[in-house]
Amino acid sequence: MQAVPETQVADDFVTTPHGGQEWRQCQNFLEDFSVTTNGMGPPAAAVAAARSAPIDHYPPANFEPHVSDLAEFLWPGKAVESHACLQLGNG
C-alpha cells in the first residue's frame, strides 16, 4: 500500500478560503461569499436533516486520504501512477 499524503486544509498560495474550511487556519482570509445567507434562517426541515446527517467535518482541500483510496480501488497496484488522473470536488 502506498503512503497517504498529509491532509491539507488549504493552500494559502493557490486558493482562498471557501465554504466550511476553517478560516482561522487560512492566512489570507478576507471574506467568504461562497455560503448562502438567509435572513429568515434555515427551514426547519433543513435543520432536522442536517442534524441527522453523519457528517462531522469539511473535506480536506487535497481530498486525502480519499483520493488515494479511490485511485487504489480503481487501479490496484497502479494507484501512484494514476493518482493524477483523479480530481474530486465538493459540488
The first five atom37 places (N, CA, C, CB, O) and aatype in JSON, in Angstrom:
{
  "aatype": [12, 5, 0, 19, 14, 6, 16, 5, 19, 0, 3, 3, 13, 19, 16, 16, 14, 8, 7, 7, 5, 6, 17, 1, 5, 4, 5, 2, 13, 10, 6, 3, 13, 15, 19, 16, 16, 2, 7, 12, 7, 14, 14, 0, 0, 0, 19, 0, 0, 0, 1, 15, 0, 14, 9, 3, 8, 18, 14, 14, 0, 2, 13, 6, 14, 8, 19, 15, 3, 10, 0, 6, 13, 10, 17, 14, 7, 11, 0, 19, 6, 15, 8, 0, 4, 10, 5, 10, 7, 2, 7],
  "atom_mask": [
    [1, 1, 1, 1, 1],
    [1, 1, 1, 1, 1],
    [1, 1, 1, 1, 1],
    [1, 1, 1, 1, 1],
    [1, 1, 1, 1, 1],
    [1, 1, 1, 1, 1],
    [1, 1, 1, 1, 1],
    [1, 1, 1, 1, 1],
    [1, 1, 1, 1, 1],
    [1, 1, 1, 1, 1],
    [1, 1, 1, 1, 1],
    [1, 1, 1, 1, 1],
    [1, 1, 1, 1, 1],
    [1, 1, 1, 1, 1],
    [1, 1, 1, 1, 1],
    [1, 1, 1, 1, 1],
    [1, 1, 1, 1, 1],
    [1, 1, 1, 1, 1],
    [1, 1, 1, 0, 1],
    [1, 1, 1, 0, 1],
    [1, 1, 1, 1, 1],
    [1, 1, 1, 1, 1],
    [1, 1, 1, 1, 1],
    [1, 1, 1, 1, 1],
    [1, 1, 1, 1, 1],
    [1, 1, 1, 1, 1],
    [1, 1, 1, 1, 1],
    [1, 1, 1, 1, 1],
    [1, 1, 1, 1, 1],
    [1, 1, 1, 1, 1],
    [1, 1, 1, 1, 1],
    [1, 1, 1, 1, 1],
    [1, 1, 1, 1, 1],
    [1, 1, 1, 1, 1],
    [1, 1, 1, 1, 1],
    [1, 1, 1, 1, 1],
    [1, 1, 1, 1, 1],
    [1, 1, 1, 1, 1],
    [1, 1, 1, 0, 1],
    [1, 1, 1, 1, 1],
    [1, 1, 1, 0, 1],
    [1, 1, 1, 1, 1],
    [1, 1, 1, 1, 1],
    [1, 1, 1, 1, 1],
    [1, 1, 1, 1, 1],
    [1, 1, 1, 1, 1],
    [1, 1, 1, 1, 1],
    [1, 1, 1, 1, 1],
    [1, 1, 1, 1, 1],
    [1, 1, 1, 1, 1],
    [1, 1, 1, 1, 1],
    [1, 1, 1, 1, 1],
    [1, 1, 1, 1, 1],
    [1, 1, 1, 1, 1],
    [1, 1, 1, 1, 1],
    [1, 1, 1, 1, 1],
    [1, 1, 1, 1, 1],
    [1, 1, 1, 1, 1],
    [1, 1, 1, 1, 1],
    [1, 1, 1, 1, 1],
    [1, 1, 1, 1, 1],
    [1, 1, 1, 1, 1],
    [1, 1, 1, 1, 1],
    [1, 1, 1, 1, 1],
    [1, 1, 1, 1, 1],
    [1, 1, 1, 1, 1],
    [1, 1, 1, 1, 1],
    [1, 1, 1, 1, 1],
    [1, 1, 1, 1, 1],
    [1, 1, 1, 1, 1],
    [1, 1, 1, 1, 1],
    [1, 1, 1, 1, 1],
    [1, 1, 1, 1, 1],
    [1, 1, 1, 1, 1],
    [1, 1, 1, 1, 1],
    [1, 1, 1, 1, 1],
    [1, 1, 1, 0, 1],
    [1, 1, 1, 1, 1],
    [1, 1, 1, 1, 1],
    [1, 1, 1, 1, 1],
    [1, 1, 1, 1, 1],
    [1, 1, 1, 1, 1],
    [1, 1, 1, 1, 1],
    [1, 1, 1, 1, 1],
    [1, 1, 1, 1, 1],
    [1, 1, 1, 1, 1],
    [1, 1, 1, 1, 1],
    [1, 1, 1, 1, 1],
    [1, 1, 1, 0, 1],
    [1, 1, 1, 1, 1],
    [1, 1, 1, 0, 1]
  ],
  "atom_positions": [
    [[0.84, -1.18, 0.0], [0.0, 0.0, 0.0], [0.89, 1.24, 0.0], [-0.96, 0.0, 1.22], [1.93, 1.27, 0.66]],
    [[0.48, 2.25, -0.73], [1.27, 3.47, -0.83], [1.09, 4.37, 0.38], [0.9, 4.22, -2.1], [0.09, 4.27, 1.1]],
    [[2.04, 5.25, 0.59], [1.94, 6.22, 1.68], [0.88, 7.25, 1.33], [3.31, 6.91, 1.95], [0.81, 7.73, 0.2]],
    [[0.05, 7.59, 2.3], [-1.0, 8.58, 2.09], [-0.44, 9.97, 2.36], [-2.23, 8.3, 3.0], [0.16, 10.19, 3.4]],
    [[-0.63, 10.92, 1.42], [-0.14, 12.28, 1.66], [-0.82, 12.91, 2.87], [-0.38, 13.16, 0.42], [-1.94, 12.53, 3.23]],
    [[-0.14, 13.85, 3.49], [-0.67, 14.54, 4.65], [-1.92, 15.33, 4.27], [0.39, 15.47, 5.27], [-1.99, 15.91, 3.19]],
    [[-2.92, 15.35, 5.16], [-4.14, 16.11, 4.93], [-3.82, 17.6, 4.89], [-5.19, 15.81, 6.01], [-3.07, 18.11, 5.73]],
    [[-4.38, 18.28, 3.92], [-4.12, 19.7, 3.73], [-5.43, 20.47, 3.87], [-3.47, 19.97, 2.33], [-6.4, 20.18, 3.18]],
    [[-5.47, 21.46, 4.77], [-6.68, 22.25, 4.97], [-6.85, 23.22, 3.81], [-6.63, 23.03, 6.31], [-7.92, 23.25, 3.2]],
    [[-5.84, 23.99, 3.48], [-5.89, 24.93, 2.36], [-4.47, 25.31, 1.96], [-6.72, 26.2, 2.73], [-3.56, 25.28, 2.79]],
    [[-4.3, 25.66, 0.71], [-3.02, 26.13, 0.21], [-3.13, 27.64, 0.05], [-2.63, 25.43, -1.14], [-3.72, 28.12, -0.92]],
    [[-2.58, 28.38, 0.99], [-2.73, 29.83, 1.0], [-2.1, 30.53, -0.2], [-2.13, 30.38, 2.25], [-2.42, 31.68, -0.48]],
    [[-1.22, 29.84, -0.92], [-0.58, 30.46, -2.08], [-1.4, 30.26, -3.35], [0.82, 29.88, -2.27], [-1.18, 30.95, -4.34]],
    [[-2.34, 29.32, -3.33], [-3.12, 28.99, -4.52], [-4.59, 29.32, -4.35], [-2.95, 27.52, -4.86], [-5.22, 29.87, -5.25]],
    [[-5.15, 28.99, -3.2], [-6.59, 29.14, -3.0], [-6.89, 30.15, -1.91], [-7.21, 27.79, -2.66], [-6.02, 30.56, -1.15]],
    [[-8.13, 30.53, -1.85], [-8.63, 31.33, -0.74], [-9.66, 30.49, -0.01], [-9.25, 32.69, -1.24], [-10.15, 29.52, -0.57]],
    [[-9.99, 30.83, 1.22], [-10.95, 30.03, 1.98], [-12.29, 29.92, 1.24], [-11.17, 30.65, 3.36], [-12.71, 30.84, 0.53]],
    [[-12.93, 28.79, 1.41], [-14.2, 28.55, 0.73], [-15.11, 27.73, 1.63], [-13.98, 27.83, -0.61], [-14.69, 26.71, 2.18]],
    [[-16.34, 28.17, 1.77], [-17.34, 27.38, 2.47], [-16.95, 27.03, 3.89], [0.0, 0.0, 0.0], [-16.71, 27.92, 4.7]],
    [[-16.9, 25.75, 4.19], [-16.68, 25.31, 5.55], [-15.25, 25.16, 6.0], [0.0, 0.0, 0.0], [-15.01, 24.68, 7.11]],
    [[-14.28, 25.56, 5.18], [-12.9, 25.44, 5.64], [-12.7, 26.32, 6.87], [-11.92, 25.85, 4.52], [-13.35, 27.35, 7.03]],
    [[-11.82, 25.91, 7.7], [-11.57, 26.62, 8.95], [-10.84, 27.92, 8.66], [-10.76, 25.75, 9.93], [-9.64, 27.91, 8.4]],
    [[-11.55, 29.03, 8.72], [-10.99, 30.33, 8.33], [-9.81, 30.75, 9.21], [-12.06, 31.38, 8.39], [-8.94, 31.49, 8.74]],
    [[-9.77, 30.31, 10.44], [-8.66, 30.7, 11.31], [-7.35, 30.09, 10.88], [-8.94, 30.31, 12.74], [-6.29, 30.56, 11.29]],
    [[-7.39, 29.03, 10.05], [-6.17, 28.38, 9.57], [-5.73, 28.93, 8.22], [-6.38, 26.89, 9.47], [-4.71, 28.49, 7.68]],
    [[-6.47, 29.88, 7.66], [-6.16, 30.44, 6.35], [-5.54, 31.82, 6.53], [-7.43, 30.51, 5.45], [-6.22, 32.75, 6.97]],
    [[-4.27, 31.95, 6.21], [-3.55, 33.2, 6.43], [-4.07, 34.35, 5.58], [-2.09, 33.0, 6.14], [-3.92, 35.51, 5.97]],
    [[-4.7, 34.07, 4.42], [-5.14, 35.13, 3.53], [-6.66, 35.35, 3.57], [-4.72, 34.82, 2.11], [-7.24, 35.81, 2.59]],
    [[-7.3, 35.04, 4.68], [-8.75, 35.18, 4.78], [-9.17, 36.64, 4.8], [-9.27, 34.48, 6.04], [-8.64, 37.42, 5.58]],
    [[-10.11, 37.02, 3.94], [-10.71, 38.35, 3.93], [-12.22, 38.23, 4.13], [-10.39, 39.09, 2.62], [-12.75, 38.7, 5.14]],
    [[-12.9, 37.63, 3.18], [-14.35, 37.42, 3.23], [-14.66, 36.08, 2.57], [-15.13, 38.58, 2.53], [-13.86, 35.59, 1.77]],
    [[-15.79, 35.51, 2.89], [-16.22, 34.26, 2.27], [-17.66, 34.44, 1.79], [-16.1, 33.05, 3.26], [-18.59, 34.36, 2.59]],
    [[-17.84, 34.68, 0.51], [-19.16, 34.85, -0.06], [-19.65, 33.56, -0.72], [-19.16, 35.98, -1.08], [-20.58, 33.59, -1.53]],
    [[-19.04, 32.43, -0.39], [-19.41, 31.16, -1.01], [-20.57, 30.47, -0.3], [-18.23, 30.24, -1.04], [-21.05, 29.44, -0.77]],
    [[-21.03, 31.02, 0.81], [-22.13, 30.41, 1.54], [-23.41, 31.22, 1.33], [-21.79, 30.31, 3.05], [-23.36, 32.43, 1.09]],
    [[-24.53, 30.55, 1.43], [-25.81, 31.22, 1.28], [-26.28, 31.69, 2.64], [-26.85, 30.28, 0.62], [-26.31, 30.92, 3.6]],
    [[-26.64, 32.95, 2.73], [-27.13, 33.52, 3.98], [-28.59, 33.88, 3.8], [-26.29, 34.75, 4.41], [-28.95, 34.57, 2.85]],
    [[-29.42, 33.43, 4.72], [-30.85, 33.69, 4.66], [-31.24, 34.42, 5.93], [-31.67, 32.37, 4.48], [-31.15, 33.85, 7.02]],
    [[-31.68, 35.68, 5.8], [-32.06, 36.47, 6.96], [-33.18, 35.87, 7.78], [0.0, 0.0, 0.0], [-33.31, 36.2, 8.96]],
    [[-33.98, 35.0, 7.2], [-35.09, 34.37, 7.92], [-34.67, 33.06, 8.56], [-36.27, 34.14, 6.97], [-35.46, 32.41, 9.25]],
    [[-33.44, 32.68, 8.34], [-32.96, 31.42, 8.91], [-33.3, 30.24, 8.03], [0.0, 0.0, 0.0], [-34.08, 30.37, 7.08]],
    [[-32.74, 29.09, 8.34], [-32.98, 27.89, 7.53], [-34.35, 27.29, 7.81], [-31.88, 26.84, 7.79], [-34.88, 27.45, 8.91]],
    [[-34.93, 26.6, 6.83], [-36.19, 25.89, 7.06], [-36.02, 24.8, 8.12], [-36.71, 25.28, 5.74], [-34.96, 24.18, 8.21]],
    [[-37.04, 24.56, 8.9], [-36.98, 23.56, 9.96], [-36.6, 22.18, 9.42], [-38.34, 23.47, 10.68], [-35.85, 21.45, 10.07]],
    [[-37.11, 21.83, 8.24], [-36.78, 20.51, 7.66], [-35.3, 20.42, 7.32], [-37.63, 20.25, 6.4], [-34.7, 19.35, 7.44]],
    [[-34.7, 21.54, 6.89], [-33.27, 21.54, 6.57], [-32.43, 21.36, 7.83], [-32.88, 22.83, 5.85], [-31.43, 20.64, 7.83]],
    [[-32.83, 22.02, 8.91], [-32.13, 21.88, 10.18], [-32.2, 20.44, 10.67], [-32.72, 22.84, 11.25], [-31.2, 19.87, 11.12]],
    [[-33.4, 19.84, 10.59], [-33.57, 18.45, 11.03], [-32.71, 17.51, 10.19], [-35.05, 18.04, 10.94], [-32.09, 16.59, 10.73]],
    [[-32.67, 17.72, 8.89], [-31.86, 16.87, 8.0], [-30.37, 17.02, 8.32], [-32.13, 17.22, 6.53], [-29.65, 16.03, 8.35]],
    [[-29.92, 18.25, 8.54], [-28.51, 18.47, 8.85], [-28.12, 17.83, 10.18], [-28.21, 19.96, 8.89], [-27.04, 17.25, 10.3]],
    [[-29.0, 17.94, 11.16], [-28.7, 17.35, 12.48], [-28.64, 15.83, 12.45], [-29.73, 17.79, 13.51], [-27.93, 15.22, 13.24]],
    [[-29.39, 15.22, 11.54], [-29.41, 13.76, 11.49], [-28.35, 13.19, 10.53], [-30.78, 13.28, 11.06], [-28.17, 11.98, 10.47]],
    [[-27.65, 14.07, 9.79], [-26.64, 13.61, 8.83], [-25.37, 13.18, 9.56], [-26.33, 14.73, 7.8], [-24.96, 13.83, 10.52]],
    [[-24.73, 12.1, 9.1], [-23.5, 11.62, 9.73], [-22.26, 12.37, 9.23], [-23.33, 10.13, 9.48], [-21.28, 11.74, 8.84]],
    [[-22.3, 13.69, 9.24], [-21.18, 14.5, 8.76], [-20.62, 15.27, 9.93], [-21.62, 15.47, 7.61], [-21.36, 15.94, 10.65]],
    [[-19.3, 15.18, 10.13], [-18.71, 15.87, 11.27], [-17.52, 16.76, 10.89], [-18.27, 14.86, 12.3], [-16.85, 17.31, 11.76]],
    [[-17.24, 16.9, 9.57], [-16.13, 17.75, 9.15], [-16.26, 18.1, 7.67], [-14.79, 17.06, 9.42], [-17.0, 17.46, 6.93]],
    [[-15.54, 19.12, 7.25], [-15.47, 19.51, 5.85], [-14.33, 18.74, 5.21], [-15.26, 21.07, 5.69], [-13.3, 18.53, 5.87]],
    [[-14.46, 18.3, 3.96], [-13.37, 17.52, 3.38], [-12.08, 18.33, 3.27], [-13.77, 17.02, 2.0], [-12.12, 19.54, 3.06]],
    [[-10.93, 17.67, 3.4], [-9.65, 18.37, 3.25], [-9.51, 18.96, 1.84], [-8.48, 17.41, 3.54], [-10.1, 18.44, 0.89]],
    [[-8.75, 20.04, 1.71], [-8.57, 20.71, 0.42], [-7.94, 19.78, -0.63], [-7.71, 21.95, 0.59], [-8.24, 19.92, -1.82]],
    [[-7.09, 18.85, -0.21], [-6.45, 17.94, -1.17], [-7.17, 16.58, -1.22], [-4.97, 17.74, -0.81], [-6.71, 15.67, -1.91]],
    [[-8.28, 16.44, -0.51], [-9.13, 15.25, -0.52], [-8.4, 13.97, -0.12], [-9.73, 15.06, -1.89], [-8.8, 12.87, -0.52]],
    [[-7.35, 14.1, 0.66], [-6.64, 12.92, 1.17], [-7.22, 12.52, 2.52], [-5.12, 13.2, 1.29], [-7.59, 13.38, 3.32]],
    [[-7.3, 11.22, 2.78], [-6.77, 10.09, 2.01], [-7.74, 9.55, 0.96], [-6.4, 8.99, 2.95], [-7.46, 8.53, 0.33]],
    [[-8.88, 10.2, 0.77], [-9.94, 9.67, -0.08], [-9.52, 9.48, -1.53], [-11.14, 10.58, -0.03], [-9.82, 8.45, -2.14]],
    [[-8.82, 10.47, -2.1], [-8.42, 10.35, -3.5], [-7.4, 9.22, -3.68], [-7.83, 11.68, -3.99], [-7.42, 8.54, -4.7]],
    [[-6.51, 9.02, -2.73], [-5.56, 7.9, -2.81], [-6.27, 6.56, -2.69], [-4.48, 8.02, -1.71], [-5.94, 5.62, -3.4]],
    [[-7.24, 6.47, -1.8], [-8.02, 5.24, -1.66], [-8.8, 4.93, -2.93], [-8.99, 5.35, -0.46], [-8.86, 3.78, -3.36]],
    [[-9.4, 5.96, -3.54], [-10.14, 5.77, -4.79], [-9.2, 5.32, -5.91], [-10.87, 7.06, -5.19], [-9.55, 4.43, -6.69]],
    [[-8.03, 5.92, -6.0], [-7.06, 5.52, -7.03], [-6.66, 4.05, -6.86], [-5.81, 6.42, -6.96], [-6.56, 3.31, -7.83]],
    [[-6.44, 3.65, -5.62], [-6.08, 2.24, -5.36], [-7.23, 1.31, -5.71], [-5.68, 2.05, -3.88], [-7.0, 0.21, -6.21]],
    [[-8.46, 1.72, -5.45], [-9.63, 0.92, -5.79], [-9.78, 0.78, -7.3], [-10.91, 1.54, -5.18], [-10.05, -0.31, -7.81]],
    [[-9.62, 1.9, -8.02], [-9.79, 1.89, -9.47], [-8.65, 1.22, -10.21], [-9.95, 3.29, -9.98], [-8.86, 0.53, -11.2]],
    [[-7.42, 1.41, -9.72], [-6.24, 0.9, -10.39], [-5.35, 0.16, -9.4], [-5.46, 2.04, -11.07], [-4.29, 0.67, -9.04]],
    [[-5.76, -1.03, -8.93], [-4.96, -1.76, -7.95], [-3.52, -1.95, -8.44], [-5.6, -3.12, -7.65], [-3.28, -2.42, -9.55]],
    [[-2.58, -1.58, -7.58], [-1.16, -1.73, -7.92], [-0.61, -0.62, -8.8], [0.0, 0.0, 0.0], [0.6, -0.54, -8.98]],
    [[-1.47, 0.23, -9.35], [-1.01, 1.32, -10.22], [-1.54, 2.67, -9.73], [-1.47, 1.07, -11.67], [-1.57, 3.63, -10.5]],
    [[-1.95, 2.74, -8.5], [-2.56, 3.95, -7.96], [-1.62, 5.14, -7.99], [-3.03, 3.71, -6.55], [-2.06, 6.26, -8.27]],
    [[-0.34, 4.93, -7.71], [0.61, 6.04, -7.68], [0.7, 6.69, -9.06], [2.01, 5.55, -7.22], [0.68, 7.92, -9.16]],
    [[0.8, 5.88, -10.11], [0.9, 6.41, -11.47], [-0.41, 7.07, -11.92], [1.28, 5.31, -12.44], [-0.37, 8.01, -12.71]],
    [[-1.55, 6.6, -11.43], [-2.85, 7.06, -11.89], [-3.48, 8.12, -11.0], [-3.77, 5.92, -12.0], [-4.52, 8.68, -11.35]],
    [[-2.87, 8.42, -9.87], [-3.41, 9.37, -8.9], [-3.75, 10.71, -9.55], [-2.42, 9.58, -7.77], [-4.77, 11.31, -9.23]],
    [[-2.9, 11.19, -10.45], [-3.1, 12.5, -11.09], [-4.28, 12.5, -12.05], [-1.83, 12.91, -11.83], [-4.69, 13.57, -12.51]],
    [[-4.83, 11.35, -12.37], [-5.99, 11.28, -13.27], [-7.29, 11.62, -12.56], [-6.1, 9.89, -13.9], [-8.32, 11.8, -13.2]],
    [[-7.25, 11.72, -11.25], [-8.46, 11.96, -10.48], [-8.51, 13.4, -9.96], [-8.55, 10.99, -9.32], [-7.5, 13.97, -9.56]],
    [[-9.71, 13.94, -9.98], [-9.93, 15.24, -9.34], [-11.29, 15.16, -8.65], [-9.88, 16.44, -10.38], [-12.32, 14.94, -9.29]],
    [[-11.28, 15.34, -7.35], [-12.51, 15.29, -6.58], [-12.98, 16.71, -6.3], [-12.31, 14.51, -5.26], [-12.18, 17.65, -6.32]],
    [[-14.26, 16.86, -6.04], [-14.82, 18.17, -5.73], [-15.95, 18.04, -4.75], [0.0, 0.0, 0.0], [-16.41, 16.93, -4.47]],
    [[-16.4, 19.13, -4.23], [-17.47, 19.08, -3.24], [-18.78, 19.62, -3.78], [-17.07, 19.84, -2.01], [-19.72, 19.85, -3.02]],
    [[-18.86, 19.83, -5.07], [-20.07, 20.44, -5.61], [-20.77, 19.59, -6.62], [0.0, 0.0, 0.0], [-21.81, 19.99, -7.15]]
  ]
}
